Amino acid sequence: MTDIEPPELPRGIALAWGVAANPQRGPKREMSVEKIVEAAVELADGEGIGAVSMAAVAARLGFTPMSLYRYVSAKDDLLLLMQEEATGLPPESHLEVEGWRARLLALYEAQILVYLRHPWILSLPISGSPITPNSSAWLDASLAALDDTPLTADERMAVALAITGHARWCGIVQAGYSEQSRSSGLSAEEVAMREASLFDRVISAEEFPALRRAIEDGVFLSPADPFRFAVERTLDGVAAYLDGLDRGEQHRVSEEWVALDAAELAGDKRLKEAQKASRDAEKALRAARKLERQALREARERVAKARKSG
């Protein structure tokens, strides 16, 4: 047993779980936390997260900003509740498919749809584990999909986080393309063609040989989904790991997180200056190598011309 008192729930999290104290005064039936959050989500969906402020939400509801603060006392709490509302619960349909892999893929696809419907979620900072009902339900669903596997608790969490990470990265890219399409008036295909054209103009075989080959192979215009390929290969790895456990191999989970050295985090001035000098030297080296390749190419062209004229 311990005498340490558990920390009090922050108000935003308490509101999400429905255990926060209600305001003692202010508009009653006309105003509620739910109505405030719904209005804020509608505002973000229509105009982006930058349009969301307590004043803007209050105006949308026909109240003063001060009346909102009686229900949601800080904008950070409002953003947390907006994310919770927009995230919603994982679809029951993922339970209709059989097997851990199929269920994780169904959850992966459903998460991407959430990001595409509410792309502003992706701009909110990640400040820790999801301690709200809906976010917890998504994590619970991913962990439950792995219930019948021999994975340890740590391993199940690692797989669940990997799938969530794949979905978030796919959502970031797809939402970015959708925003480009919306703001430019171009179709998704036209946006892809413009991007491919820009890469074609600036990427040379001498400086970026592998990327140049990829461009010439048409990767930027390919209909293939690289994110689905990546998540499938991740699940291939999990399947192979499970096969190994079935054969009696040992569990293998990394014991440590990747961490910066304390000196990196301390912001030491001399260390920063040394790092900047190192980056500048790397830039100078890249520039020198570029000049070398250019000179070599020009020399080859001169030799070829000389041979032709001779």
Short mmCIF file of C-alpha atoms in Angstrom, two decimals:
data_model
loop_
_atom_site.label_atom_id
_atom_site.label_comp_id
_atom_site.label_asym_id
_atom_site.label_seq_id
_atom_site.Cartn_x
_atom_site.Cartn_y
_atom_site.Cartn_z
CA MET A 1 0.00 0.00 0.00
CA THR A 2 1.05 3.61 -0.50
CA ASP A 3 0.07 6.84 1.20
CA ILE A 4 0.47 8.88 -2.01
CA GLU A 5 -2.84 10.35 -3.13
CA PRO A 6 -3.71 9.78 -6.79
CA PRO A 7 -3.53 12.98 -8.83
CA GLU A 8 -6.72 14.91 -9.39
CA LEU A 9 -8.10 14.56 -12.91
CA PRO A 10 -7.42 17.64 -15.04
CA ARG A 11 -10.71 19.38 -15.81
CA GLY A 12 -10.60 18.55 -19.53
CA ILE A 13 -10.21 14.83 -18.84
CA ALA A 14 -12.85 14.99 -16.09
CA LEU A 15 -15.25 16.63 -18.55
CA ALA A 16 -14.54 13.92 -21.12
CA TRP A 17 -15.43 11.23 -18.58
CA GLY A 18 -18.47 13.17 -17.37
CA VAL A 19 -17.25 13.50 -13.79
CA ALA A 20 -16.51 17.25 -13.68
CA ALA A 21 -18.63 19.52 -11.53
CA ASN A 22 -21.31 21.41 -13.41
CA PRO A 23 -21.26 25.22 -13.44
CA GLN A 24 -23.25 26.79 -10.63
CA ARG A 25 -24.65 29.59 -12.73
CA GLY A 26 -25.12 30.64 -16.29
CA PRO A 27 -27.43 29.58 -19.12
CA LYS A 28 -28.97 26.23 -18.32
CA ARG A 29 -30.90 24.46 -21.06
CA GLU A 30 -29.50 26.66 -23.84
CA MET A 31 -25.87 25.82 -23.08
CA SER A 32 -23.96 22.64 -22.31
CA VAL A 33 -20.46 21.25 -22.70
CA GLU A 34 -21.80 18.99 -25.46
CA LYS A 35 -23.24 21.89 -27.46
CA ILE A 36 -20.04 23.90 -27.07
CA VAL A 37 -17.91 21.00 -28.31
CA GLU A 38 -20.23 20.24 -31.23
CA ALA A 39 -20.11 23.87 -32.35
CA ALA A 40 -16.31 23.93 -32.07
CA VAL A 41 -15.96 20.73 -34.12
CA GLU A 42 -18.25 22.13 -36.82
CA LEU A 43 -16.14 25.29 -36.91
CA ALA A 44 -12.89 23.32 -37.20
CA ASP A 45 -14.31 21.02 -39.89
CA GLY A 46 -15.46 23.98 -41.95
CA GLU A 47 -12.69 26.53 -41.45
CA GLY A 48 -9.74 24.70 -39.85
CA ILE A 49 -8.45 24.60 -36.29
CA GLY A 50 -7.09 28.14 -36.60
CA ALA A 51 -10.66 29.46 -36.71
CA VAL A 52 -11.48 27.95 -33.31
CA SER A 53 -11.43 30.35 -30.38
CA MET A 54 -13.65 30.75 -27.36
CA ALA A 55 -15.01 33.95 -28.88
CA ALA A 56 -15.74 32.32 -32.25
CA VAL A 57 -17.48 29.34 -30.65
CA ALA A 58 -19.49 31.64 -28.39
CA ALA A 59 -20.55 33.73 -31.36
CA ARG A 60 -21.63 30.59 -33.23
CA LEU A 61 -23.86 29.67 -30.29
CA GLY A 62 -25.12 33.21 -29.70
CA PHE A 63 -23.51 33.69 -26.31
CA THR A 64 -20.66 35.71 -24.81
CA PRO A 65 -17.21 34.13 -24.36
CA MET A 66 -17.54 34.47 -20.58
CA SER A 67 -20.59 32.22 -20.61
CA LEU A 68 -18.50 29.47 -22.26
CA TYR A 69 -15.81 29.69 -19.59
CA ARG A 70 -18.37 28.61 -17.00
CA TYR A 71 -18.53 25.25 -18.81
CA VAL A 72 -15.09 24.89 -20.42
CA SER A 73 -12.56 26.89 -18.45
CA ALA A 74 -9.62 26.73 -20.90
CA LYS A 75 -9.10 26.45 -24.63
CA ASP A 76 -6.79 23.43 -24.13
CA ASP A 77 -9.71 21.64 -22.47
CA LEU A 78 -11.92 22.54 -25.43
CA LEU A 79 -9.36 21.15 -27.89
CA LEU A 80 -9.15 17.92 -25.89
CA LEU A 81 -12.94 17.56 -25.93
CA MET A 82 -13.08 18.39 -29.65
CA GLN A 83 -10.57 15.64 -30.40
CA GLU A 84 -12.56 13.24 -28.27
CA GLU A 85 -15.83 14.12 -30.05
CA ALA A 86 -14.33 13.92 -33.55
CA THR A 87 -12.49 10.65 -32.84
CA GLY A 88 -15.65 8.87 -31.78
CA LEU A 89 -15.74 5.16 -31.01
CA PRO A 90 -14.10 2.48 -33.16
CA PRO A 91 -16.60 0.92 -35.57
CA GLU A 92 -18.26 -2.30 -34.47
CA SER A 93 -17.66 -3.61 -37.99
CA HIS A 94 -14.05 -4.45 -37.12
CA LEU A 95 -15.44 -7.24 -34.93
CA GLU A 96 -17.14 -8.83 -37.94
CA VAL A 97 -13.83 -9.94 -39.46
CA GLU A 98 -11.87 -12.90 -38.15
CA GLY A 99 -8.30 -12.93 -36.87
CA TRP A 100 -5.98 -10.42 -35.25
CA ARG A 101 -4.52 -9.23 -38.55
CA ALA A 102 -7.84 -8.50 -40.26
CA ARG A 103 -9.14 -6.66 -37.21
CA LEU A 104 -6.04 -4.49 -36.94
CA LEU A 105 -6.29 -3.63 -40.64
CA ALA A 106 -9.95 -2.69 -40.20
CA LEU A 107 -9.03 -0.40 -37.32
CA TYR A 108 -6.16 1.07 -39.36
CA GLU A 109 -8.54 1.97 -42.20
CA ALA A 110 -11.13 3.38 -39.79
CA GLN A 111 -8.54 5.62 -38.12
CA ILE A 112 -7.50 7.04 -41.49
CA LEU A 113 -11.13 7.90 -42.23
CA VAL A 114 -11.35 9.81 -38.94
CA TYR A 115 -8.31 11.88 -39.95
CA LEU A 116 -9.71 12.56 -43.43
CA ARG A 117 -13.06 13.68 -41.99
CA HIS A 118 -11.40 15.85 -39.34
CA PRO A 119 -7.87 16.68 -40.57
CA TRP A 120 -7.42 19.36 -37.90
CA ILE A 121 -6.95 16.55 -35.35
CA LEU A 122 -3.53 15.94 -36.90
CA SER A 123 -2.36 19.45 -36.00
CA LEU A 124 -3.07 18.97 -32.28
CA PRO A 125 0.02 18.13 -30.20
CA ILE A 126 0.43 14.68 -28.70
CA SER A 127 0.94 15.38 -25.00
CA GLY A 128 0.80 11.86 -23.60
CA SER A 129 -1.26 8.69 -23.57
CA PRO A 130 -4.94 8.94 -24.54
CA ILE A 131 -6.79 9.27 -21.22
CA THR A 132 -10.25 9.97 -22.64
CA PRO A 133 -13.09 7.49 -23.25
CA ASN A 134 -13.11 7.36 -27.05
CA SER A 135 -9.33 7.42 -27.46
CA SER A 136 -9.07 4.69 -24.85
CA ALA A 137 -11.69 2.65 -26.73
CA TRP A 138 -9.55 2.68 -29.91
CA LEU A 139 -6.49 1.51 -28.01
CA ASP A 140 -8.55 -1.12 -26.22
CA ALA A 141 -9.87 -2.41 -29.56
CA SER A 142 -6.36 -2.82 -30.96
CA LEU A 143 -5.18 -4.62 -27.84
CA ALA A 144 -8.28 -6.83 -27.81
CA ALA A 145 -7.60 -7.84 -31.43
CA LEU A 146 -4.40 -9.47 -30.14
CA ASP A 147 -6.03 -11.28 -27.21
CA ASP A 148 -5.68 -14.74 -28.71
CA THR A 149 -2.00 -14.33 -29.55
CA PRO A 150 0.91 -15.35 -27.30
CA LEU A 151 2.26 -11.78 -27.30
CA THR A 152 3.10 -10.21 -23.95
CA ALA A 153 1.35 -7.05 -22.73
CA ASP A 154 4.35 -4.95 -23.84
CA GLU A 155 4.36 -6.58 -27.27
CA ARG A 156 0.63 -6.05 -27.78
CA MET A 157 0.97 -2.40 -26.91
CA ALA A 158 3.92 -2.07 -29.30
CA VAL A 159 1.90 -3.58 -32.18
CA ALA A 160 -1.12 -1.39 -31.38
CA LEU A 161 1.05 1.74 -31.38
CA ALA A 162 2.68 0.70 -34.66
CA ILE A 163 -0.70 0.43 -36.39
CA THR A 164 -1.82 3.76 -34.93
CA GLY A 165 1.42 5.35 -36.15
CA HIS A 166 0.93 3.99 -39.67
CA ALA A 167 -2.63 5.34 -39.73
CA ARG A 168 -1.60 8.76 -38.45
CA TRP A 169 1.23 9.12 -40.99
CA CYS A 170 -1.09 8.08 -43.83
CA GLY A 171 -3.69 10.54 -42.55
CA ILE A 172 -1.16 13.39 -42.44
CA VAL A 173 -0.13 12.85 -46.05
CA GLN A 174 -3.60 12.23 -47.44
CA ALA A 175 -5.07 15.19 -45.58
CA GLY A 176 -2.26 17.37 -46.92
CA TYR A 177 -3.01 16.36 -50.49
CA SER A 178 -6.72 16.92 -49.92
CA GLU A 179 -6.02 20.42 -48.61
CA GLN A 180 -3.80 21.15 -51.63
CA SER A 181 -6.57 20.01 -53.91
CA ARG A 182 -9.17 22.09 -52.08
CA SER A 183 -7.10 25.29 -51.94
CA SER A 184 -5.79 25.05 -55.52
CA GLY A 185 -8.93 23.81 -57.20
CA LEU A 186 -6.93 20.99 -58.78
CA SER A 187 -8.01 17.37 -58.78
CA ALA A 188 -6.01 14.83 -56.78
CA GLU A 189 -4.48 13.57 -60.04
CA GLU A 190 -3.50 17.11 -61.06
CA VAL A 191 -1.89 17.74 -57.68
CA ALA A 192 0.15 14.53 -58.08
CA MET A 193 1.21 15.52 -61.60
CA ARG A 194 2.30 18.96 -60.42
CA GLU A 195 4.34 17.45 -57.60
CA ALA A 196 5.97 14.95 -59.96
CA SER A 197 6.86 17.78 -62.33
CA LEU A 198 8.49 19.79 -59.54
CA PHE A 199 10.56 16.81 -58.42
CA ASP A 200 11.56 16.18 -62.02
CA ARG A 201 12.90 19.72 -62.29
CA VAL A 202 15.11 19.74 -59.20
CA ILE A 203 16.26 16.13 -58.64
CA SER A 204 19.34 15.19 -60.64
CA ALA A 205 20.86 11.74 -61.07
CA GLU A 206 24.26 13.05 -59.99
CA GLU A 207 23.10 14.41 -56.64
CA PHE A 208 20.23 12.05 -55.76
CA PRO A 209 20.70 8.94 -57.92
CA ALA A 210 18.26 6.64 -56.09
CA LEU A 211 15.50 9.26 -55.92
CA ARG A 212 16.06 10.12 -59.59
CA ARG A 213 15.56 6.45 -60.53
CA ALA A 214 12.35 6.40 -58.49
CA ILE A 215 11.07 9.47 -60.33
CA GLU A 216 11.84 7.91 -63.70
CA ASP A 217 10.05 4.74 -62.56
CA GLY A 218 6.94 6.89 -62.01
CA VAL A 219 6.52 6.47 -58.25
CA PHE A 220 4.90 9.89 -57.81
CA LEU A 221 2.24 9.05 -60.38
CA SER A 222 1.73 5.45 -59.32
CA PRO A 223 -1.74 4.42 -58.05
CA ALA A 224 -0.09 2.06 -55.53
CA ASP A 225 -0.69 2.81 -51.84
CA PRO A 226 2.74 2.89 -50.12
CA PHE A 227 1.16 3.21 -46.68
CA ARG A 228 -0.91 0.06 -47.07
CA PHE A 229 2.23 -1.74 -48.27
CA ALA A 230 4.10 -0.56 -45.16
CA VAL A 231 1.40 -1.59 -42.69
CA GLU A 232 1.03 -4.98 -44.41
CA ARG A 233 4.77 -5.59 -44.14
CA THR A 234 4.67 -4.58 -40.46
CA LEU A 235 1.95 -7.16 -39.90
CA ASP A 236 4.00 -9.70 -41.87
CA GLY A 237 6.73 -9.10 -39.32
CA VAL A 238 4.33 -9.61 -36.41
CA ALA A 239 3.06 -12.82 -38.04
CA ALA A 240 6.63 -14.09 -38.48
CA TYR A 241 7.36 -13.19 -34.85
CA LEU A 242 4.29 -15.16 -33.72
CA ASP A 243 5.43 -18.13 -35.80
CA GLY A 244 8.77 -17.94 -34.04
CA LEU A 245 7.08 -17.97 -30.63
CA ASP A 246 5.12 -21.03 -31.69
CA ARG A 247 8.45 -22.72 -32.51
CA GLY A 248 9.71 -21.94 -29.01
CA GLU A 249 11.73 -18.80 -29.73
CA GLN A 250 12.09 -16.21 -26.97
CA HIS A 251 10.19 -12.92 -26.71
CA ARG A 252 12.27 -9.96 -27.87
CA VAL A 253 11.14 -6.51 -26.70
CA SER A 254 13.55 -3.58 -26.51
CA GLU A 255 14.25 -2.60 -22.93
CA GLU A 256 14.99 1.08 -23.51
CA TRP A 257 13.50 4.06 -25.29
CA VAL A 258 15.62 6.08 -27.68
CA ALA A 259 16.71 9.13 -25.69
CA LEU A 260 18.78 12.22 -26.22
CA ASP A 261 21.85 12.76 -24.12
CA ALA A 262 21.25 15.07 -21.16
CA ALA A 263 23.65 17.59 -22.71
CA GLU A 264 21.46 17.70 -25.83
CA LEU A 265 18.41 18.57 -23.76
CA ALA A 266 20.23 21.13 -21.63
CA GLY A 267 20.72 23.49 -24.56
CA ASP A 268 24.42 24.10 -23.91
CA LYS A 269 25.60 27.04 -26.01
CA ARG A 270 28.96 25.55 -26.95
CA LEU A 271 27.35 22.27 -27.93
CA LYS A 272 24.86 24.12 -30.17
CA GLU A 273 27.68 26.07 -31.79
CA ALA A 274 29.63 22.86 -32.43
CA GLN A 275 26.53 21.19 -33.91
CA LYS A 276 25.95 24.18 -36.19
CA ALA A 277 29.58 24.08 -37.33
CA SER A 278 29.17 20.37 -38.09
CA ARG A 279 26.01 21.01 -40.14
CA ASP A 280 27.73 23.83 -42.04
CA ALA A 281 30.67 21.52 -42.78
CA GLU A 282 28.30 18.84 -44.07
CA LYS A 283 26.61 21.40 -46.36
CA ALA A 284 30.00 22.54 -47.66
CA LEU A 285 31.02 18.93 -48.31
CA ARG A 286 27.78 18.25 -50.23
CA ALA A 287 28.32 21.41 -52.28
CA ALA A 288 31.93 20.41 -53.05
CA ARG A 289 30.86 16.94 -54.14
CA LYS A 290 28.19 18.47 -56.35
CA LEU A 291 30.81 20.67 -58.03
CA GLU A 292 33.06 17.64 -58.42
CA ARG A 293 30.30 15.66 -60.13
CA GLN A 294 29.48 18.61 -62.36
CA ALA A 295 33.14 19.05 -63.35
CA LEU A 296 33.45 15.33 -64.06
CA ARG A 297 30.32 15.40 -66.23
CA GLU A 298 31.60 18.41 -68.18
CA ALA A 299 35.00 16.73 -68.63
CA ARG A 300 33.32 13.62 -70.03
CA GLU A 301 31.30 15.76 -72.42
CA ARG A 302 34.48 17.51 -73.64
CA VAL A 303 36.20 14.14 -74.17
CA ALA A 304 33.20 12.84 -76.08
CA LYS A 305 33.13 15.95 -78.30
CA ALA A 306 36.88 15.67 -78.93
CA ARG A 307 36.51 12.06 -80.02
CA LYS A 308 33.71 12.95 -82.37
CA SER A 309 35.62 15.83 -83.94
CA GLY A 310 38.80 13.74 -84.19
#
